[in-house]
Coordinates of N, CA and C in Angstrom, one line a residue:
M1 N 127.3 220.3 -5.4 CA 126.6 220.3 -4.2 C 127.0 221.4 -3.3
I2 N 126.1 221.8 -2.4 CA 126.4 222.9 -1.5 C 127.4 222.6 -0.4
S3 N 128.4 223.4 -0.3 CA 129.4 223.3 0.8 C 128.9 224.1 2.0
N4 N 129.1 223.4 3.1 CA 128.6 224.1 4.4 C 129.5 225.2 4.8
S5 N 130.7 225.3 4.3 CA 131.7 226.3 4.7 C 131.2 227.7 4.5
K6 N 130.5 228.0 3.4 CA 130.1 229.4 3.2 C 128.6 229.7 3.4
I7 N 127.9 228.7 3.8 CA 126.4 229.0 4.0 C 126.2 229.8 5.2
K8 N 125.4 230.8 5.1 CA 124.9 231.7 6.2 C 123.7 231.0 6.8
N9 N 123.8 230.5 8.0 CA 122.7 229.9 8.7 C 122.0 231.0 9.6
Y10 N 120.7 231.2 9.3 CA 120.0 232.1 10.1 C 119.4 231.4 11.3
N11 N 119.5 232.1 12.5 CA 118.9 231.5 13.6 C 117.4 231.8 13.7
E12 N 116.7 231.2 14.6 CA 115.2 231.4 14.6 C 114.8 232.8 14.9
R13 N 115.5 233.5 15.7 CA 115.2 234.9 16.0 C 115.3 235.8 14.7
E14 N 116.4 235.6 13.9 CA 116.6 236.3 12.7 C 115.5 236.0 11.7
K15 N 115.1 234.7 11.6 CA 114.0 234.3 10.7 C 112.7 235.0 11.1
A16 N 112.4 235.0 12.4 CA 111.2 235.6 12.9 C 111.1 237.1 12.6
E17 N 112.2 237.8 12.7 CA 112.2 239.2 12.4 C 112.0 239.5 11.0
M18 N 112.4 238.5 10.1 CA 112.3 238.7 8.7 C 110.9 238.4 8.1
K19 N 110.0 237.8 8.9 CA 108.8 237.2 8.3 C 107.8 238.2 7.7
R20 N 107.7 239.4 8.2 CA 106.8 240.4 7.7 C 107.4 241.8 7.6
L21 N 107.1 242.5 6.5 CA 107.6 243.8 6.3 C 106.6 244.8 6.9
N22 N 107.0 245.9 7.3 CA 106.1 246.9 7.9 C 105.3 247.6 6.8
L23 N 104.3 248.4 7.2 CA 103.4 249.0 6.2 C 104.2 249.9 5.2
F24 N 105.1 250.7 5.6 CA 105.9 251.5 4.8 C 106.7 250.7 3.7
E25 N 107.4 249.7 4.2 CA 108.2 248.8 3.3 C 107.2 248.1 2.4
S26 N 106.1 247.6 2.8 CA 105.1 246.9 2.0 C 104.6 247.8 0.8
R27 N 104.4 249.1 1.1 CA 103.9 250.0 0.1 C 105.0 250.3 -0.9
L28 N 106.2 250.3 -0.5 CA 107.3 250.6 -1.4 C 107.8 249.3 -2.2
F29 N 107.4 248.2 -1.8 CA 107.9 246.9 -2.3 C 107.6 246.7 -3.8
G30 N 106.4 247.1 -4.2 CA 106.0 247.0 -5.6 C 105.6 245.5 -5.9
R31 N 106.0 245.1 -7.0 CA 105.6 243.7 -7.5 C 106.2 242.6 -6.6
I32 N 105.3 241.7 -6.3 CA 105.7 240.6 -5.4 C 106.5 239.5 -6.3
C33 N 107.6 239.1 -5.7 CA 108.4 238.1 -6.4 C 108.5 236.8 -5.6
Y34 N 109.1 235.8 -6.2 CA 109.2 234.5 -5.6 C 109.8 234.6 -4.2
G35 N 109.2 234.0 -3.2 CA 109.7 234.1 -1.8 C 108.9 235.0 -0.9
F36 N 108.0 235.8 -1.6 CA 107.1 236.8 -0.9 C 105.7 236.6 -1.2
G37 N 104.8 237.0 -0.3 CA 103.4 237.1 -0.6 C 102.8 238.4 -0.1
R38 N 101.6 238.7 -0.4 CA 100.9 239.9 0.1 C 99.6 239.5 0.8
D39 N 99.4 239.9 2.0 CA 98.1 239.6 2.7 C 97.0 240.5 2.3
E40 N 95.8 240.2 2.9 CA 94.6 241.0 2.6 C 94.7 242.5 2.9
N41 N 95.6 242.8 3.8 CA 95.9 244.2 4.2 C 96.9 244.9 3.4
G42 N 97.5 244.2 2.4 CA 98.5 244.8 1.6 C 99.9 244.7 2.1
L43 N 100.1 244.0 3.3 CA 101.4 243.8 3.9 C 102.1 242.6 3.2
V44 N 103.4 242.8 3.0 CA 104.2 241.8 2.4 C 104.8 240.9 3.4
Y45 N 104.8 239.6 3.2 CA 105.3 238.6 4.1 C 106.2 237.7 3.4
I46 N 107.0 236.9 4.2 CA 107.9 236.0 3.6 C 107.2 234.6 3.5
V47 N 107.3 234.0 2.4 CA 106.9 232.6 2.2 C 108.1 231.7 2.5
E48 N 108.1 231.1 3.7 CA 109.4 230.5 4.2 C 109.9 229.3 3.2
D49 N 109.0 228.5 2.7 CA 109.4 227.4 1.8 C 110.1 228.0 0.6
E50 N 109.5 229.0 0.0 CA 110.1 229.7 -1.2 C 111.4 230.4 -0.8
A51 N 111.4 231.0 0.4 CA 112.6 231.8 0.9 C 113.8 230.8 1.0
D52 N 113.5 229.6 1.5 CA 114.5 228.6 1.6 C 115.1 228.2 0.3
V53 N 114.3 228.2 -0.8 CA 114.8 227.9 -2.1 C 115.7 229.0 -2.6
V54 N 115.2 230.3 -2.3 CA 116.1 231.4 -2.7 C 117.4 231.4 -2.0
R55 N 117.4 231.0 -0.7 CA 118.7 230.9 0.0 C 119.6 229.8 -0.6
M56 N 118.9 228.7 -1.0 CA 119.7 227.6 -1.6 C 120.3 228.1 -2.9
I57 N 119.6 228.8 -3.7 CA 120.1 229.3 -5.0 C 121.3 230.2 -4.7
Y58 N 121.2 231.1 -3.7 CA 122.3 232.0 -3.4 C 123.5 231.2 -2.9
D59 N 123.3 230.2 -2.0 CA 124.3 229.4 -1.5 C 125.1 228.7 -2.6
M60 N 124.3 228.1 -3.5 CA 124.9 227.4 -4.6 C 125.8 228.3 -5.5
A61 N 125.2 229.5 -5.7 CA 126.0 230.5 -6.6 C 127.2 231.0 -5.9
I62 N 127.2 231.2 -4.6 CA 128.4 231.6 -3.8 C 129.4 230.5 -3.9
N63 N 129.0 229.2 -3.9 CA 129.9 228.1 -3.9 C 130.4 227.7 -5.3
G64 N 130.1 228.6 -6.3 CA 130.7 228.5 -7.6 C 129.9 227.6 -8.6
N65 N 128.7 227.3 -8.2 CA 127.8 226.5 -9.1 C 127.3 227.4 -10.3
S66 N 127.3 226.9 -11.5 CA 126.8 227.6 -12.6 C 125.3 227.6 -12.6
L67 N 124.7 228.5 -13.4 CA 123.3 228.6 -13.5 C 122.7 227.2 -13.9
Q68 N 123.4 226.6 -14.8 CA 123.0 225.3 -15.3 C 123.0 224.2 -14.2
K69 N 124.0 224.2 -13.3 CA 124.0 223.3 -12.2 C 122.9 223.6 -11.2
I70 N 122.7 224.9 -11.0 CA 121.6 225.3 -10.0 C 120.3 224.8 -10.6
Q71 N 120.1 225.0 -11.9 CA 118.9 224.6 -12.6 C 118.7 223.1 -12.5
A72 N 119.7 222.3 -12.7 CA 119.6 220.9 -12.6 C 119.3 220.4 -11.1
E73 N 119.9 221.1 -10.1 CA 119.6 220.8 -8.7 C 118.1 221.1 -8.4
L74 N 117.6 222.2 -8.8 CA 116.2 222.5 -8.6 C 115.3 221.5 -9.2
F75 N 115.6 221.1 -10.4 CA 114.8 220.1 -11.1 C 114.9 218.7 -10.4
N76 N 116.1 218.3 -10.0 CA 116.3 217.0 -9.3 C 115.6 217.0 -8.0
R77 N 115.4 218.1 -7.3 CA 114.7 218.2 -6.1 C 113.2 218.4 -6.2
G78 N 112.8 218.5 -7.5 CA 111.3 218.7 -7.8 C 110.8 220.0 -7.4
I79 N 111.6 221.0 -7.3 CA 111.2 222.4 -6.9 C 110.6 223.1 -8.2
K80 N 109.4 223.4 -8.1 CA 108.7 224.1 -9.3 C 109.2 225.5 -9.4
S81 N 109.2 226.0 -10.6 CA 109.7 227.4 -10.9 C 108.6 228.4 -10.3
P82 N 108.9 229.7 -10.3 CA 107.9 230.7 -9.8 C 106.6 230.6 -10.6
S83 N 106.7 230.2 -11.9 CA 105.5 230.2 -12.8 C 104.8 228.8 -12.7
G84 N 105.4 227.9 -11.8 CA 104.8 226.6 -11.6 C 105.2 225.5 -12.6
K85 N 106.2 225.8 -13.4 CA 106.8 224.8 -14.3 C 107.7 223.9 -13.6
D86 N 107.9 222.7 -14.2 CA 108.8 221.7 -13.5 C 110.3 222.2 -13.6
K87 N 110.6 222.9 -14.6 CA 112.1 223.3 -14.8 C 112.2 224.8 -14.7
W88 N 113.1 225.3 -13.9 CA 113.5 226.7 -13.9 C 114.3 227.0 -15.1
T89 N 114.2 228.3 -15.6 CA 115.1 228.7 -16.7 C 116.3 229.3 -16.0
R90 N 117.4 229.3 -16.8 CA 118.6 230.0 -16.3 C 118.4 231.5 -16.1
D91 N 117.6 232.1 -17.0 CA 117.3 233.5 -16.9 C 116.5 233.8 -15.5
V92 N 115.6 233.0 -15.1 CA 114.9 233.2 -13.9 C 115.9 233.1 -12.7
I93 N 116.8 232.1 -12.8 CA 117.7 231.9 -11.7 C 118.7 233.1 -11.6
D94 N 119.1 233.6 -12.8 CA 120.0 234.8 -12.9 C 119.3 236.0 -12.3
K95 N 118.0 236.2 -12.6 CA 117.2 237.3 -12.1 C 117.0 237.2 -10.6
T96 N 116.9 236.0 -10.1 CA 116.8 235.7 -8.6 C 118.0 236.2 -7.9
I97 N 119.2 235.8 -8.5 CA 120.5 236.2 -7.9 C 120.7 237.7 -7.9
N98 N 120.2 238.4 -8.9 CA 120.3 239.8 -9.1 C 119.3 240.6 -8.4
N99 N 118.3 240.0 -7.8 CA 117.1 240.7 -7.3 C 117.4 241.3 -5.9
S100 N 117.5 242.6 -5.8 CA 117.9 243.2 -4.5 C 116.7 243.2 -3.5
K101 N 115.5 242.8 -3.9 CA 114.4 242.7 -3.0 C 114.6 241.6 -1.9
Y102 N 115.5 240.7 -2.2 CA 115.8 239.6 -1.2 C 116.7 240.1 -0.1
L103 N 117.4 241.3 -0.4 CA 118.3 241.8 0.7 C 117.6 242.1 2.0
T104 N 118.2 241.8 3.0 CA 117.7 242.0 4.4 C 116.6 241.0 4.8
Y105 N 115.6 240.8 3.9 CA 114.5 240.0 4.2 C 114.7 238.5 4.1
I106 N 115.5 238.1 3.1 CA 115.7 236.7 2.9 C 117.2 236.3 2.9
I107 N 118.0 237.2 2.4 CA 119.4 236.9 2.4 C 120.2 238.2 3.0
S108 N 121.4 237.9 3.4 CA 122.2 239.0 3.9 C 122.8 239.8 2.8
F109 N 123.3 241.0 3.1 CA 124.0 241.8 2.2 C 125.2 241.1 1.7
E110 N 125.9 240.5 2.6 CA 127.2 239.8 2.3 C 126.9 238.7 1.3
N111 N 125.9 237.9 1.5 CA 125.6 236.8 0.6 C 125.2 237.4 -0.8
F112 N 124.4 238.5 -0.8 CA 124.0 239.1 -2.1 C 125.3 239.5 -2.9
V113 N 126.2 240.2 -2.2 CA 127.4 240.7 -2.9 C 128.3 239.5 -3.3
E114 N 128.4 238.5 -2.4 CA 129.3 237.4 -2.7 C 128.8 236.6 -3.9
A115 N 127.4 236.4 -3.9 CA 126.8 235.6 -5.1 C 127.0 236.4 -6.4
S116 N 126.8 237.7 -6.3 CA 126.9 238.6 -7.5 C 128.4 238.5 -8.0
I117 N 129.3 238.6 -7.1 CA 130.8 238.6 -7.5 C 131.1 237.2 -8.1
E118 N 130.7 236.2 -7.5 CA 131.0 234.8 -8.0 C 130.4 234.6 -9.4
K119 N 129.1 235.0 -9.5 CA 128.4 234.8 -10.8 C 129.0 235.7 -11.9
E120 N 129.4 236.9 -11.5 CA 130.1 237.8 -12.5 C 131.4 237.2 -13.0
S121 N 132.1 236.6 -12.0 CA 133.5 236.1 -12.4 C 133.3 234.9 -13.3
R122 N 132.2 234.2 -13.4 CA 132.0 233.1 -14.2 C 131.3 233.4 -15.6
C123 N 130.9 234.7 -15.7 CA 130.3 235.2 -16.9 C 131.2 235.2 -18.1
R124 N 130.7 234.7 -19.2 CA 131.5 234.7 -20.5 C 131.5 236.1 -21.2
Y125 N 130.6 236.9 -20.8 CA 130.4 238.2 -21.6 C 130.7 239.3 -20.7
I126 N 131.4 240.3 -21.2 CA 131.7 241.5 -20.5 C 130.5 242.4 -20.6
R127 N 130.0 242.8 -19.5 CA 128.8 243.7 -19.4 C 129.2 245.1 -19.3
S128 N 128.6 246.0 -20.0 CA 128.9 247.4 -19.9 C 127.8 248.2 -19.3

């Protein structure tokens, strides 16, 4: 379960500032991933419900939960995967944790680094 000691709580002002990317950022953004949408003008915006799920995934990773535990928690809460399936794959969760597009807009740099370090320390395989 998520420990409140390491969770970064965003205040309402920070959330409001993160809701929409500017035109330049939207053009550079590329493919839209879970937690984001694109409006009719091509501007990228934050989908808050999905962004909360992304934050939960990062918080769980920071607190030492394995991909399998995160997967089980998402399933138990009835949170559908980005493709709409009932169960998230560990690969999708891993890619979510490694996705730098979440930086600044949904999670802080500190949380991104902390989750990456924690996940890497739990990895069975040495990556080169």
